[in-house]
Amino acid sequence: MKILKFGGTSVGSVQSIQTLLNILKTDVVGDKPVVVLSAMSGVTNLLISMAENAATGKDFTAALAELERRHFDVVKVLLEIQNQNPALTRLKINFNQLEELLQGILALRELTPKTRDMVLSFGERCSTLMISKIAAQYFPAIFVDASEIIKTDNAFGNAKVNMELTEQLVRGFYSENSGKMLFVTGFIASNDAGQITTLGRGGSDYTAAILGSALNAEEIQIWTDVNGMMTADPRLVKKAFSLPELTYTEAMELSYFGAKVIYPPTMIPAFLKKIPIVIKNTFEPQFEGTVIRHDCKASNLPIKGISTINNISILNLEGSGMVGKSGFSGRLFSLLAREQINIILITQSSSEHSITFAVQPTEAEKAKALIEQEFELELLANKLERPEIESNLAVLAVVGENMKQTPGVSGKLFHALGRNGVNVRAIAQGSSEYNISVIISSHDLAKALNAVHDAFFIQLTKTLHAFCLGTGNIGKTLFKQLNAHSEFLQENNGIQVKVAGISNTRKMVFNADGISLDTWEDDLNASNEKADLHEFIQRMKGMNLPNCVFIDNTASPTPVKFYEEAFKANVSVVTCNKIGNSAAYSQYRTFHDTARRHGVDFFYETNVGAGLPIIRTLKDLMGSGDRVQKIEAILSGTISFIFNNFKGDANFHDVVKTAQEKGYTEPDPRDDLSGKDFMRKILILARDAGYAMEEADVEIENMLPQACLDAQSVDDFYAALKAEDAYFANMKNKAAAEGKVLRYIGKLDNGKASITLKMVDESHPFFTLSGSDNIISFTTDRYKERPLVVKGPGAGAEVTAAGVFADLINVGAN
């Protein structure tokens, strides 16, 4: 025999009640189940509102009429006409009794806990009566008022059950009505005097567990509107998933810390009798749901779930008068217990100098006043500081029995929180190691929950939220690559990239759920938000999403000003913009130190070699203890193309012109040929190799005659270049005569950096360079005889975007 409990949403409408009946029809085999019902969804709140309005002299008749209408409408749709009148009459009697009760409250202007329980009982009594009459069309069903078989003390609002007497009454009633399907009111009971009491939060679930225990049920089913117990609140974590099974301890821990699917007292009668509890979804009855049992199978998950309580306050009590003072904690918490103040969480420093505990915000001031009154002498003697209240906080708890045997759970939790800039105000962990709880800001709750969920459930993808600046060739290509490889990223890297913000120089657009990379251009053009870089950064920070990355795909100095602000907001930065790392050394140092201090990443591989792994190779060498002796490099794809094609009958003017036509040069080729861009790359390498160098420390040999540099326009430059044809031809011919080629080479040697035009022979690793390739040679303590060489394409949107893409993935790997 089974106990089936249906919650408010399961009995809240005609459609949901029809679904409930279909579930019962498939479950009626052998012993008929006992069905426990809650009030229709929203009815309990409506009854509370009516009672409070009556107590303050306000009108309640409109709400009462609405309550009556909701029930009558269901009866008229689901009950055959010839059977409607008896049901409507019984319901009308209930509503008349409720009205008389409310009139009494109105006359007295008083709402006692006993009267409040009586008012609330009408929710379950009406819904259960109504559904039992509808079900009687299909089964031999009877209505059962639980107040006749569940007996409690006089603690109205949260009554304690007399289990021995209740079990006798339940068994007797069940045996007298064998062969019938019992429809029992949840939540309500009665005391020895027959007065209505209620069982408190989760009371209908508790009713089901009491009946299950009394009847030794094979299973207790809790039918609700979610697919069982989930790894986190699905309203906050979209990747939350249902857990197939939990132990009673895990379920109670999760329930205590905010998982509203089931409540801790519900499980106690079932736990004592080892009766499985199954959480099922009324609206997806075919889904297996979650089974709570004592004999769970071994799990490979370090935790089972993450639960939260939002909007709490904490009180901090500290002072020397607490140190070594036996009985102090007992005195404090006995005081709060006497006044019915519920303590959510407690933590105490090992020095006994301070105690922190969490309470509901509505009880914080009362608790503070009681403490100040109780410990008045200690406060006057300055042995205690006055208690402080901190509000707008939340509890986040990771729960699971496997935590006891899994090292590193705490480390993983705090790494996920720290990396996302979530400050932990207090920590609590019991010696049983079933639960680690932290108190954080309510503002950070959604971000923290998603970050921790990603960290622990490795079978899911980790979500990166990217905010992208720049929609030129590199930006567009990056979006194309991300879109094309999204499935590969999820399957092979366990990473999902959501582009949450895009801006160019004209407009910007945001979407926390991710901007479609199929329609991003249309979405941006359709946006009404004008581009504003300061506002873009503020919106990025304000959205407060986990695992954020700011991507700078521009060459402008303006975005660089916001890097430090991004780091301080615990946002990683990926950039192909060289200005951030090649301006003043103090700025370079600030960026790197700030990123490290806030536990985020600063990746800029494309600053030097587009998609080539140059920066990463250098950092790996340095990080493994190797020492760089010398670096030689050709790090300009533009200049590489020019000198690789400046041979035979070609003249310098035509080769430069071709390079510009192919898009290899800047609009003014002198920006490349002057060596300025190359200088920035060498400077970045020198700094990453450990040298505190400035731009002026890099010696640059100018390859252009002065007349070319002084030209007033690009056309004038080409004219001057044509006029200097003999100068360039002479260099080319001289190199060819010696069996050499011209190469514009940057070098870092013993802390000195230079860029010079050289002739190299076939023994040099740069001799065979072709196309627009870049090449770099590292001579180190380990690579002394044969330098480590990295070579490949050093220019173009595809390889540069690929480098940005790789940096983004590396952020996801951390």
Coordinates of C-alpha atoms in Angstrom, one line a residue, residues 171-178 180:
R171 CA -4.9 1.9 11.9
G172 CA -8.4 1.6 13.3
F173 CA -9.9 3.9 10.8
Y174 CA -8.1 2.3 7.9
S175 CA -9.2 -1.2 8.9
E176 CA -12.8 -0.1 9.2
N177 CA -12.7 1.3 5.7
S178 CA -10.7 -1.3 3.9
K180 CA -12.1 2.2 0.0

